[in-house]
């Protein structure tokens, strides 16, 4: 699980909203929310 036994590093800035593709790519598998991904990762050492 990400953030548990698998270390994860996510760095994003104030204006970063999507990763892997531009928002207009049309393919939802290639466009996802960086903040939502960060929020989905749990773990004892995750900064809030």
C-alpha atoms as an extended CHARMM CRD file, in Angstrom:
* protein
*
        48  EXT
         1         1  UNK       CA              0.0000000000        0.0000000000        0.0000000000  PROA      1               0.0000000000
         2         2  UNK       CA              1.2330000000        3.4470000000       -0.8430000000  PROA      2               0.0000000000
         3         3  UNK       CA              2.3690000000        5.3270000000        2.2140000000  PROA      3               0.0000000000
         4         4  UNK       CA              2.4480000000        2.1760000000        4.3250000000  PROA      4               0.0000000000
         5         5  UNK       CA              5.0790000000       -0.3530000000        3.3450000000  PROA      5               0.0000000000
         6         6  UNK       CA              5.8580000000        1.4530000000        0.0650000000  PROA      6               0.0000000000
         7         7  UNK       CA              7.5340000000        4.8630000000        0.4830000000  PROA      7               0.0000000000
         8         8  UNK       CA              5.9970000000        7.6150000000       -1.6380000000  PROA      8               0.0000000000
         9         9  UNK       CA              7.2420000000       11.0920000000       -2.4710000000  PROA      9               0.0000000000
        10        10  UNK       CA              4.7900000000       13.5110000000       -4.0590000000  PROA      10              0.0000000000
        11        11  UNK       CA              5.8690000000       17.0760000000       -4.6180000000  PROA      11              0.0000000000
        12        12  UNK       CA              3.4040000000       19.5140000000       -6.0740000000  PROA      12              0.0000000000
        13        13  UNK       CA              3.0250000000       23.2390000000       -6.0660000000  PROA      13              0.0000000000
        14        14  UNK       CA              0.2270000000       25.7070000000       -5.6370000000  PROA      14              0.0000000000
        15        15  UNK       CA             -0.7280000000       25.6220000000       -9.3350000000  PROA      15              0.0000000000
        16        16  UNK       CA             -0.3070000000       21.8650000000       -9.9500000000  PROA      16              0.0000000000
        17        17  UNK       CA             -3.6840000000       20.2120000000      -10.3990000000  PROA      17              0.0000000000
        18        18  UNK       CA             -3.1840000000       17.2490000000      -12.7340000000  PROA      18              0.0000000000
        19        19  UNK       CA             -0.4510000000       14.7440000000      -13.4750000000  PROA      19              0.0000000000
        20        20  UNK       CA              0.5950000000       12.6010000000      -16.4630000000  PROA      20              0.0000000000
        21        21  UNK       CA             -1.4040000000       14.5080000000      -19.0700000000  PROA      21              0.0000000000
        22        22  UNK       CA             -2.9720000000       17.8150000000      -19.8600000000  PROA      22              0.0000000000
        23        23  UNK       CA             -6.5370000000       18.2730000000      -18.5840000000  PROA      23              0.0000000000
        24        24  UNK       CA             -7.8600000000       18.2360000000      -22.1510000000  PROA      24              0.0000000000
        25        25  UNK       CA             -6.3560000000       14.8220000000      -23.0460000000  PROA      25              0.0000000000
        26        26  UNK       CA             -9.8140000000       13.2590000000      -22.9010000000  PROA      26              0.0000000000
        27        27  UNK       CA             -8.4870000000       10.0650000000      -21.3160000000  PROA      27              0.0000000000
        28        28  UNK       CA             -9.4310000000        9.8870000000      -17.6220000000  PROA      28              0.0000000000
        29        29  UNK       CA             -6.8090000000        7.1790000000      -17.0290000000  PROA      29              0.0000000000
        30        30  UNK       CA             -4.0810000000        9.6340000000      -18.0290000000  PROA      30              0.0000000000
        31        31  UNK       CA             -5.3800000000       12.6300000000      -16.1050000000  PROA      31              0.0000000000
        32        32  UNK       CA             -5.8150000000       12.5780000000      -12.3600000000  PROA      32              0.0000000000
        33        33  UNK       CA             -5.8680000000       15.0590000000       -9.5210000000  PROA      33              0.0000000000
        34        34  UNK       CA             -2.5490000000       15.4430000000       -7.7000000000  PROA      34              0.0000000000
        35        35  UNK       CA             -4.1990000000       16.7520000000       -4.4860000000  PROA      35              0.0000000000
        36        36  UNK       CA             -6.6780000000       13.8430000000       -4.5380000000  PROA      36              0.0000000000
        37        37  UNK       CA             -3.8160000000       11.3690000000       -4.9730000000  PROA      37              0.0000000000
        38        38  UNK       CA             -1.9880000000       12.9520000000       -2.0300000000  PROA      38              0.0000000000
        39        39  UNK       CA             -5.1260000000       12.8210000000        0.1100000000  PROA      39              0.0000000000
        40        40  UNK       CA             -5.6610000000        9.1360000000       -0.7750000000  PROA      40              0.0000000000
        41        41  UNK       CA             -2.2470000000        8.1020000000        0.5430000000  PROA      41              0.0000000000
        42        42  UNK       CA             -2.2150000000        7.2870000000        4.2260000000  PROA      42              0.0000000000
        43        43  UNK       CA              0.6510000000        6.5800000000        6.5410000000  PROA      43              0.0000000000
        44        44  UNK       CA              2.1430000000        7.6070000000        9.8500000000  PROA      44              0.0000000000
        45        45  UNK       CA              4.7490000000        9.9710000000        8.3970000000  PROA      45              0.0000000000
        46        46  UNK       CA              2.6020000000       11.8870000000        5.9190000000  PROA      46              0.0000000000
        47        47  UNK       CA              2.7310000000       15.6590000000        6.4920000000  PROA      47              0.0000000000
        48        48  UNK       CA             -0.6380000000       17.3570000000        6.6270000000  PROA      48              0.0000000000
